[in-house]
GROMACS .gro file of C-alpha atoms in nm:
model
  441
    1MET     CA    1   5.697   6.835  13.607
    2LYS     CA    2   5.649   7.177  13.448
    3ILE     CA    3   5.309   7.316  13.540
    4ALA     CA    4   5.111   7.633  13.470
    5VAL     CA    5   4.836   7.748  13.708
    6VAL     CA    6   4.605   8.010  13.558
    7GLY     CA    7   4.457   8.221  13.836
    8THR     CA    8   4.623   8.335  14.160
    9GLY     CA    9   4.315   8.346  14.379
   10TYR     CA   10   4.265   8.130  14.685
   11VAL     CA   11   4.268   7.797  14.501
   12GLY     CA   12   4.530   7.878  14.238
   13LEU     CA   13   4.784   8.029  14.475
   14VAL     CA   14   4.761   7.745  14.728
   15LEU     CA   15   4.777   7.488  14.447
   16GLY     CA   16   5.079   7.648  14.282
   17ALA     CA   17   5.272   7.681  14.607
   18CYS     CA   18   5.203   7.323  14.715
   19LEU     CA   19   5.291   7.176  14.374
   20ALA     CA   20   5.618   7.369  14.384
   21GLU     CA   21   5.685   7.248  14.738
   22ASN     CA   22   5.689   6.891  14.605
   23GLY     CA   23   5.960   6.973  14.350
   24ASN     CA   24   5.763   7.075  14.043
   25THR     CA   25   5.843   7.386  13.842
   26VAL     CA   26   5.530   7.600  13.860
   27VAL     CA   27   5.440   7.927  13.691
   28CYS     CA   28   5.127   8.106  13.812
   29VAL     CA   29   4.949   8.323  13.556
   30ASP     CA   30   4.731   8.625  13.627
   31LYS     CA   31   4.628   8.935  13.434
   32ASP     CA   32   4.674   9.161  13.735
   33ARG     CA   33   5.036   9.279  13.721
   34SER     CA   34   5.015   9.467  14.052
   35LYS     CA   35   4.896   9.151  14.226
   36LEU     CA   36   5.188   8.956  14.081
   37ASP     CA   37   5.430   9.227  14.193
   38THR     CA   38   5.293   9.186  14.545
   39LEU     CA   39   5.339   8.808  14.530
   40GLU     CA   40   5.691   8.837  14.392
   41ALA     CA   41   5.773   9.058  14.689
   42GLY     CA   42   5.663   8.775  14.916
   43LEU     CA   43   5.343   8.946  15.032
   44MET     CA   44   5.010   8.764  15.034
   45PRO     CA   45   4.682   8.903  14.896
   46ILE     CA   46   4.491   8.666  15.129
   47TYR     CA   47   4.542   8.538  15.480
   48GLU     CA   48   4.602   8.162  15.491
   49PRO     CA   49   4.825   8.002  15.757
   50GLY     CA   50   5.150   7.867  15.614
   51LEU     CA   51   5.099   8.002  15.262
   52GLU     CA   52   5.334   8.298  15.283
   53GLU     CA   53   5.624   8.076  15.390
   54LEU     CA   54   5.563   7.834  15.100
   55VAL     CA   55   5.542   8.110  14.840
   56ARG     CA   56   5.857   8.281  14.963
   57ARG     CA   57   6.063   7.962  14.992
   58ASN     CA   58   5.967   7.820  14.655
   59GLY     CA   59   6.008   8.157  14.487
   60HIS     CA   60   6.356   8.191  14.636
   61GLU     CA   61   6.446   7.840  14.517
   62GLU     CA   62   6.310   7.925  14.169
   63ARG     CA   63   6.045   7.654  14.161
   64LEU     CA   64   5.759   7.906  14.175
   65SER     CA   65   5.726   8.211  13.951
   66PHE     CA   66   5.456   8.453  13.839
   67THR     CA   67   5.374   8.596  13.498
   68THR     CA   68   5.108   8.771  13.292
   69ASP     CA   69   5.222   8.584  12.978
   70LEU     CA   70   4.976   8.295  12.948
   71MET     CA   71   5.101   8.184  12.607
   72GLU     CA   72   5.459   8.137  12.723
   73ALA     CA   73   5.342   7.965  13.043
   74VAL     CA   74   5.129   7.716  12.848
   75ARG     CA   75   5.402   7.638  12.595
   76SER     CA   76   5.657   7.571  12.868
   77SER     CA   77   5.427   7.339  13.063
   78SER     CA   78   5.293   6.986  13.022
   79ILE     CA   79   5.000   7.043  13.262
   80VAL     CA   80   4.783   7.356  13.275
   81PHE     CA   81   4.545   7.408  13.566
   82ILE     CA   82   4.248   7.640  13.522
   83ALA     CA   83   4.189   7.795  13.865
   84VAL     CA   84   3.999   8.115  13.792
   85GLY     CA   85   3.685   8.232  13.968
   86THR     CA   86   3.336   8.101  13.896
   87PRO     CA   87   3.114   8.367  14.058
   88GLN     CA   88   2.750   8.293  14.125
   89GLY     CA   89   2.500   8.430  13.875
   90GLU     CA   90   2.169   8.588  13.974
   91ASP     CA   91   1.987   8.259  13.908
   92GLY     CA   92   2.227   8.058  14.126
   93SER     CA   93   2.427   7.915  13.837
   94ALA     CA   94   2.806   7.932  13.823
   95ASP     CA   95   2.938   8.196  13.582
   96LEU     CA   96   3.187   8.018  13.355
   97GLN     CA   97   3.294   8.311  13.138
   98HIS     CA   98   3.642   8.325  13.294
   99VAL     CA   99   3.692   7.948  13.267
  100MET     CA  100   3.592   7.948  12.901
  101SER     CA  101   3.806   8.250  12.823
  102VAL     CA  102   4.110   8.075  12.969
  103ALA     CA  103   4.023   7.756  12.780
  104ARG     CA  104   4.022   7.952  12.451
  105ASP     CA  105   4.356   8.114  12.530
  106VAL     CA  106   4.508   7.780  12.630
  107GLY     CA  107   4.387   7.623  12.307
  108ARG     CA  108   4.544   7.902  12.101
  109ALA     CA  109   4.874   7.874  12.291
  110MET     CA  110   4.926   7.496  12.293
  111ASN     CA  111   5.213   7.367  12.080
  112LYS     CA  112   5.226   7.003  12.203
  113TYR     CA  113   5.023   6.746  12.395
  114THR     CA  114   4.891   6.917  12.708
  115VAL     CA  115   4.679   6.807  13.001
  116VAL     CA  116   4.429   7.082  13.082
  117VAL     CA  117   4.286   7.048  13.433
  118ASP     CA  118   3.968   7.208  13.562
  119LYS     CA  119   4.055   7.300  13.922
  120SER     CA  120   3.793   7.569  13.964
  121THR     CA  121   3.465   7.459  14.120
  122VAL     CA  122   3.255   7.411  13.809
  123PRO     CA  123   2.912   7.263  13.733
  124VAL     CA  124   2.849   6.931  13.568
  125GLY     CA  125   2.938   6.933  13.200
  126THR     CA  126   3.216   7.192  13.223
  127ALA     CA  127   3.491   6.951  13.116
  128ARG     CA  128   3.293   6.874  12.802
  129ARG     CA  129   3.250   7.245  12.730
  130VAL     CA  130   3.619   7.318  12.792
  131ARG     CA  131   3.711   7.033  12.557
  132GLU     CA  132   3.487   7.175  12.283
  133VAL     CA  133   3.634   7.525  12.321
  134ILE     CA  134   3.994   7.401  12.302
  135ARG     CA  135   3.919   7.175  12.008
  136ARG     CA  136   3.790   7.474  11.811
  137GLU     CA  137   4.116   7.659  11.876
  138SER     CA  138   4.384   7.390  11.836
  139GLU     CA  139   4.481   7.085  11.636
  140GLN     CA  140   4.729   6.973  11.903
  141PRO     CA  141   4.650   6.659  12.105
  142PHE     CA  142   4.525   6.731  12.457
  143SER     CA  143   4.328   6.589  12.749
  144VAL     CA  144   4.079   6.762  12.975
  145VAL     CA  145   4.075   6.648  13.337
  146SER     CA  146   3.844   6.738  13.624
  147ASN     CA  147   4.033   6.767  13.955
  148PRO     CA  148   3.812   6.941  14.214
  149GLU     CA  149   3.965   7.088  14.528
  150PHE     CA  150   3.842   7.004  14.877
  151LEU     CA  151   4.019   7.274  15.075
  152LYS     CA  152   3.911   7.415  15.409
  153GLN     CA  153   3.994   7.782  15.443
  154GLY     CA  154   4.227   7.820  15.737
  155ALA     CA  155   4.377   7.475  15.670
  156ALA     CA  156   4.421   7.485  15.293
  157VAL     CA  157   4.797   7.422  15.288
  158GLU     CA  158   4.763   7.119  15.513
  159ASP     CA  159   4.466   6.991  15.311
  160SER     CA  160   4.669   7.025  14.991
  161MET     CA  161   4.984   6.861  15.123
  162LYS     CA  162   4.796   6.583  15.307
  163PRO     CA  163   4.461   6.537  15.132
  164ASP     CA  164   4.188   6.299  15.250
  165ARG     CA  165   4.153   6.190  14.889
  166VAL     CA  166   4.235   6.312  14.539
  167VAL     CA  167   3.952   6.302  14.286
  168ILE     CA  168   4.054   6.284  13.920
  169GLY     CA  169   3.800   6.277  13.640
  170ILE     CA  170   3.917   6.167  13.294
  171ASP     CA  171   3.752   6.063  12.970
  172PRO     CA  172   3.695   5.686  12.945
  173GLY     CA  173   4.011   5.522  12.815
  174ASP     CA  174   4.232   5.829  12.853
  175GLU     CA  175   4.508   5.641  13.035
  176ARG     CA  176   4.774   5.888  12.924
  177ALA     CA  177   4.616   6.168  13.124
  178GLY     CA  178   4.538   5.930  13.408
  179GLU     CA  179   4.900   5.823  13.448
  180ILE     CA  180   5.026   6.182  13.435
  181MET     CA  181   4.783   6.284  13.710
  182ARG     CA  182   4.870   5.980  13.923
  183GLU     CA  183   5.238   6.067  13.894
  184LEU     CA  184   5.168   6.430  13.983
  185TYR     CA  185   4.976   6.343  14.299
  186ALA     CA  186   5.186   6.047  14.413
  187PRO     CA  187   5.397   6.261  14.655
  188PHE     CA  188   5.080   6.396  14.815
  189THR     CA  189   4.932   6.051  14.884
  190ARG     CA  190   5.230   5.859  15.027
  191THR     CA  191   5.048   5.808  15.358
  192GLY     CA  192   4.771   5.610  15.188
  193ALA     CA  193   4.513   5.869  15.085
  194PRO     CA  194   4.332   5.729  14.781
  195ILE     CA  195   4.352   5.868  14.430
  196LEU     CA  196   3.999   5.818  14.301
  197MET     CA  197   3.979   5.787  13.924
  198MET     CA  198   3.637   5.844  13.767
  199ASP     CA  199   3.466   6.011  13.473
  200THR     CA  200   3.470   6.390  13.453
  201THR     CA  201   3.097   6.431  13.523
  202SER     CA  202   3.117   6.231  13.844
  203ALA     CA  203   3.426   6.424  13.954
  204GLU     CA  204   3.250   6.756  13.895
  205LEU     CA  205   2.946   6.649  14.095
  206SER     CA  206   3.159   6.506  14.378
  207LYS     CA  207   3.271   6.853  14.486
  208TYR     CA  208   2.919   6.993  14.491
  209ALA     CA  209   2.780   6.686  14.665
  210ALA     CA  210   3.044   6.704  14.940
  211ASN     CA  211   2.975   7.070  15.017
  212ALA     CA  212   2.599   7.022  14.996
  213ILE     CA  213   2.616   6.740  15.255
  214LEU     CA  214   2.827   6.951  15.491
  215ALA     CA  215   2.594   7.249  15.450
  216THR     CA  216   2.299   7.020  15.523
  217ARG     CA  217   2.458   6.899  15.846
  218ILE     CA  218   2.513   7.258  15.960
  219SER     CA  219   2.155   7.364  15.888
  220PHE     CA  220   2.016   7.046  16.045
  221MET     CA  221   2.211   7.101  16.367
  222ASN     CA  222   2.110   7.466  16.379
  223GLU     CA  223   1.746   7.362  16.363
  224ILE     CA  224   1.807   7.109  16.642
  225ALA     CA  225   1.966   7.391  16.845
  226ASN     CA  226   1.656   7.607  16.793
  227LEU     CA  227   1.438   7.318  16.904
  228CYS     CA  228   1.657   7.269  17.212
  229GLU     CA  229   1.590   7.628  17.315
  230ARG     CA  230   1.216   7.567  17.294
  231VAL     CA  231   1.207   7.242  17.490
  232GLY     CA  232   1.483   7.318  17.740
  233ALA     CA  233   1.742   7.071  17.610
  234ASP     CA  234   2.117   7.139  17.586
  235VAL     CA  235   2.237   7.119  17.226
  236ASP     CA  236   2.590   7.035  17.339
  237GLN     CA  237   2.463   6.723  17.511
  238VAL     CA  238   2.251   6.636  17.206
  239ARG     CA  239   2.550   6.689  16.977
  240ARG     CA  240   2.760   6.445  17.177
  241GLY     CA  241   2.479   6.192  17.187
  242VAL     CA  242   2.449   6.206  16.809
  243GLY     CA  243   2.819   6.235  16.724
  244HIS     CA  244   2.919   5.907  16.890
  245ASP     CA  245   2.711   5.718  16.635
  246ARG     CA  246   2.978   5.585  16.399
  247ARG     CA  247   2.744   5.634  16.105
  248ILE     CA  248   2.734   6.008  16.178
  249GLY     CA  249   3.051   6.122  16.356
  250HIS     CA  250   3.129   6.452  16.528
  251HIS     CA  251   3.219   6.680  16.238
  252PHE     CA  252   2.994   6.971  16.137
  253LEU     CA  253   2.752   6.917  16.428
  254PHE     CA  254   2.832   7.237  16.615
  255PRO     CA  255   2.542   7.485  16.610
  256GLY     CA  256   2.608   7.846  16.527
  257VAL     CA  257   2.491   8.141  16.323
  258GLY     CA  258   2.489   7.971  15.984
  259TYR     CA  259   2.747   7.893  15.719
  260GLY     CA  260   2.908   8.143  15.485
  261GLY     CA  261   3.220   8.173  15.273
  262SER     CA  262   3.296   8.124  14.908
  263CYS     CA  263   3.193   7.757  14.880
  264PHE     CA  264   2.886   7.639  15.068
  265PRO     CA  265   2.640   7.915  14.968
  266LYS     CA  266   2.751   7.914  14.605
  267ASP     CA  267   2.775   7.537  14.574
  268VAL     CA  268   2.437   7.467  14.731
  269GLN     CA  269   2.284   7.717  14.487
  270ALA     CA  270   2.469   7.553  14.197
  271VAL     CA  271   2.332   7.208  14.282
  272ILE     CA  272   1.978   7.349  14.304
  273HIS     CA  273   2.027   7.522  13.967
  274THR     CA  274   2.173   7.209  13.805
  275ALA     CA  275   1.877   7.006  13.927
  276LEU     CA  276   1.630   7.260  13.785
  277GLU     CA  277   1.812   7.257  13.451
  278ASN     CA  278   1.757   6.884  13.442
  279GLY     CA  279   1.388   6.896  13.532
  280MET     CA  280   1.429   6.818  13.903
  281ARG     CA  281   1.341   7.010  14.217
  282PHE     CA  282   1.572   6.973  14.516
  283PRO     CA  283   1.349   7.058  14.816
  284LEU     CA  284   1.603   6.933  15.071
  285LEU     CA  285   1.868   7.185  14.963
  286ASN     CA  286   1.608   7.461  14.931
  287ALA     CA  287   1.528   7.396  15.296
  288VAL     CA  288   1.900   7.399  15.386
  289GLU     CA  289   1.928   7.746  15.233
  290GLU     CA  290   1.612   7.868  15.405
  291VAL     CA  291   1.734   7.747  15.744
  292ASN     CA  292   2.075   7.906  15.691
  293ASP     CA  293   1.930   8.243  15.596
  294ALA     CA  294   1.709   8.239  15.905
  295GLN     CA  295   1.995   8.127  16.131
  296LYS     CA  296   2.205   8.430  16.035
  297ARG     CA  297   1.932   8.646  16.190
  298ARG     CA  298   1.917   8.456  16.521
  299LEU     CA  299   2.171   8.672  16.706
  300VAL     CA  300   1.981   8.990  16.623
  301GLU     CA  301   1.659   8.821  16.733
  302LYS     CA  302   1.823   8.742  17.067
  303VAL     CA  303   1.938   9.103  17.101
  304VAL     CA  304   1.588   9.230  17.023
  305ALA     CA  305   1.437   8.992  17.280
  306GLU     CA  306   1.678   9.127  17.541
  307PHE     CA  307   1.682   9.499  17.455
  308GLY     CA  308   1.370   9.569  17.250
  309GLU     CA  309   1.299   9.622  16.881
  310ARG     CA  310   1.444   9.973  16.858
  311LEU     CA  311   1.811   9.997  16.949
  312GLU     CA  312   1.882  10.372  16.915
  313GLY     CA  313   2.134  10.487  17.172
  314ARG     CA  314   2.270  10.139  17.228
  315ARG     CA  315   2.611  10.010  17.130
  316PHE     CA  316   2.706   9.651  17.057
  317ALA     CA  317   3.046   9.487  17.024
  318ILE     CA  318   3.109   9.216  16.764
  319TRP     CA  319   3.389   8.964  16.803
  320GLY     CA  320   3.453   8.780  16.477
  321LEU     CA  321   3.383   8.899  16.123
  322ALA     CA  322   3.528   8.634  15.889
  323PHE     CA  323   3.291   8.353  15.803
  324LYS     CA  324   3.520   8.113  15.994
  325PRO     CA  325   3.845   8.137  16.192
  326ARG     CA  326   4.192   8.137  16.035
  327THR     CA  327   4.084   8.334  15.728
  328ASP     CA  328   4.007   8.695  15.637
  329ASP     CA  329   3.726   8.593  15.399
  330MET     CA  330   3.394   8.768  15.461
  331ARG     CA  331   3.204   8.640  15.160
  332GLU     CA  332   2.850   8.552  15.274
  333ALA     CA  333   2.970   8.582  15.635
  334PRO     CA  334   2.695   8.570  15.901
  335SER     CA  335   2.853   8.878  16.060
  336ILE     CA  336   2.728   9.087  15.766
  337THR     CA  337   2.366   8.996  15.840
  338VAL     CA  338   2.418   9.053  16.213
  339ILE     CA  339   2.580   9.395  16.173
  340ASN     CA  340   2.326   9.514  15.917
  341GLY     CA  341   2.043   9.398  16.143
  342LEU     CA  342   2.181   9.603  16.433
  343LEU     CA  343   2.248   9.911  16.220
  344GLU     CA  344   1.897   9.900  16.070
  345ARG     CA  345   1.755   9.917  16.423
  346GLY     CA  346   1.960  10.227  16.506
  347ALA     CA  347   2.240  10.068  16.710
  348ALA     CA  348   2.606  10.166  16.706
  349VAL     CA  349   2.843   9.877  16.633
  350ALA     CA  350   3.209   9.821  16.729
  351VAL     CA  351   3.384   9.530  16.558
  352HIS     CA  352   3.697   9.322  16.609
  353ASP     CA  353   3.850   9.037  16.410
  354PRO     CA  354   4.212   8.916  16.411
  355GLU     CA  355   4.236   8.922  16.029
  356ALA     CA  356   3.921   9.055  15.860
  357LEU     CA  357   3.917   9.424  15.955
  358GLY     CA  358   4.039   9.520  15.605
  359PRO     CA  359   3.759   9.339  15.419
  360ALA     CA  360   3.512   9.474  15.676
  361ARG     CA  361   3.614   9.834  15.602
  362GLN     CA  362   3.538   9.774  15.235
  363LEU     CA  363   3.189   9.651  15.328
  364PHE     CA  364   3.086   9.890  15.606
  365GLY     CA  365   3.303  10.200  15.563
  366ASP     CA  366   3.248  10.443  15.852
  367ARG     CA  367   2.915  10.288  15.961
  368VAL     CA  368   3.095  10.088  16.234
  369THR     CA  369   3.409  10.138  16.442
  370TYR     CA  370   3.708   9.905  16.405
  371HIS     CA  371   3.927   9.777  16.687
  372ARG     CA  372   4.257   9.589  16.661
  373VAL     CA  373   4.232   9.476  17.022
  374ASN     CA  374   3.924   9.275  17.113
  375TYR     CA  375   3.877   9.436  17.456
  376GLU     CA  376   3.874   9.787  17.307
  377ALA     CA  377   3.553   9.704  17.121
  378LEU     CA  378   3.379   9.628  17.452
  379GLU     CA  379   3.417   9.970  17.613
  380GLY     CA  380   3.073  10.115  17.683
  381ALA     CA  381   2.891   9.843  17.484
  382ASP     CA  382   2.551   9.716  17.599
  383ALA     CA  383   2.644   9.361  17.498
  384LEU     CA  384   2.904   9.148  17.322
  385LEU     CA  385   2.803   8.933  17.027
  386ILE     CA  386   3.038   8.649  16.934
  387VAL     CA  387   3.003   8.556  16.568
  388THR     CA  388   3.326   8.371  16.475
  389GLU     CA  389   3.502   8.116  16.698
  390TRP     CA  390   3.862   8.238  16.686
  391ASN     CA  391   4.078   8.052  16.937
  392GLU     CA  392   4.183   8.373  17.108
  393PHE     CA  393   3.822   8.433  17.216
  394ARG     CA  394   3.796   8.105  17.409
  395ARG     CA  395   3.978   8.203  17.730
  396PRO     CA  396   3.930   8.578  17.774
  397ASP     CA  397   3.967   8.791  18.086
  398PHE     CA  398   3.607   8.779  18.208
  399PRO     CA  399   3.649   9.031  18.496
  400ARG     CA  400   3.800   9.279  18.249
  401MET     CA  401   3.516   9.217  18.004
  402LYS     CA  402   3.256   9.276  18.274
  403GLN     CA  403   3.424   9.601  18.375
  404LEU     CA  404   3.433   9.732  18.017
  405LEU     CA  405   3.077   9.641  17.918
  406LYS     CA  406   2.794   9.877  18.013
  407ARG     CA  407   2.586   9.569  18.083
  408PRO     CA  408   2.737   9.222  18.137
  409VAL     CA  409   2.555   9.057  17.846
  410ILE     CA  410   2.715   8.807  17.605
  411VAL     CA  411   2.522   8.674  17.307
  412ASP     CA  412   2.733   8.375  17.205
  413GLY     CA  413   2.671   8.257  16.851
  414ARG     CA  414   2.935   7.983  16.883
  415ASN     CA  415   2.879   7.846  17.237
  416LEU     CA  416   3.237   7.918  17.336
  417TYR     CA  417   3.179   7.944  17.710
  418ASP     CA  418   3.062   7.722  17.993
  419PRO     CA  419   2.726   7.850  18.118
  420GLU     CA  420   2.821   7.783  18.480
  421VAL     CA  421   3.137   7.991  18.443
  422MET     CA  422   2.925   8.271  18.301
  423ARG     CA  423   2.692   8.248  18.598
  424GLN     CA  424   2.984   8.265  18.842
  425HIS     CA  425   3.117   8.579  18.673
  426GLY     CA  426   2.775   8.744  18.679
  427PHE     CA  427   2.705   8.757  18.304
  428THR     CA  428   2.374   8.732  18.130
  429TYR     CA  429   2.468   8.465  17.880
  430LEU     CA  430   2.260   8.392  17.570
  431PRO     CA  431   2.404   8.091  17.383
  432MET     CA  432   2.269   7.886  17.091
  433GLY     CA  433   2.050   7.586  17.173
  434ARG     CA  434   2.117   7.603  17.547
  435THR     CA  435   1.927   7.751  17.841
  436PRO     CA  436   2.014   8.121  17.891
  437VAL     CA  437   2.204   8.217  18.205
  438ARG     CA  438   2.074   8.506  18.414
  439PRO     CA  439   2.265   8.559  18.740
  440ASP     CA  440   1.960   8.704  18.916
  441ARG     CA  441   1.757   8.387  18.859
   0.00000   0.00000   0.00000
């Protein structure tokens, strides 16, 4: 199939590369010529495992190309994906100006029957609005489809090539669009993953509902972890006791310092806003947000409890800046709250992350020091704070860490280490939802 993907951000670029990998001819459209020049050179604007190889291979084999010419891309394609950003407005609603602008341009460019697919995360009713915009601009026949993405950053290529399910929303009776979308996704679902056909409104809400449930699980388990600290329970034992219930399972039950990223915060807010627009309060999700905001401050609270409210003259090392491992994305990352909390109290901060030092420089400038090697950040620090659970942090050289730190204190926001091992190495270890370790006690 010949496909146009409008938008070369996280979703659009992964989508275009994976569609091309399955033999389609894909052209990705973006207004930013310098960004396209970078992509055509085989360089990635984002860090996502496996993506660079896909883009380079499919570009070399002429299945994937990049252009600023939306009109030509639309006219040469039978399917057009809208994959532009939907930033969060001040009231929590999704800003659809970019989606609607693309819809107008697509409508003006169409010269034949075209399937227009909403791939961006968009609120309920967007397909209807896109349809109205295109209809005002074109007399050509067309279909509007809702096809939300369910990608995990750090595993987006795998999620695209081997999805758990594919959700496709079409207008009732629009079998033409339905068959085209089934044919498009057939290579991705050969192992039995279902293609779920539904109406566009249900498809739009499915994405928000999925992320809201996952965010709820995270906030719930973080509250359980806080309760464990108060009553002397071990949250890891509780997590295992809960996770073996088949109705619940083990996923998203690890306590930490709160969720971040481009999806959960924005999508939870969007559901709350949608509910308010329709005369409904959503107290459960309001509580999820409240818990998450408080959880991002927990590491600083632990530092204050250990070192005092004022931190002038102290230095703290941070391992992990991205909101999760295997990405360089720092949008709504808990590390931002942690670092700002330390800086506000007068502390010096040294940071390390395998991929997110660039985005961090844009956020913090010269207010913190940046270290390519994780151990370098520890030198002379009063404590280490672990914020993101990168694999390379799981088995460090503990004797070396103890030698570099001014005080052997680890505040572990991800429970990476065994408390008994910490005791043996002589660390003061402050985990989440578990009894602190103090070697002198």
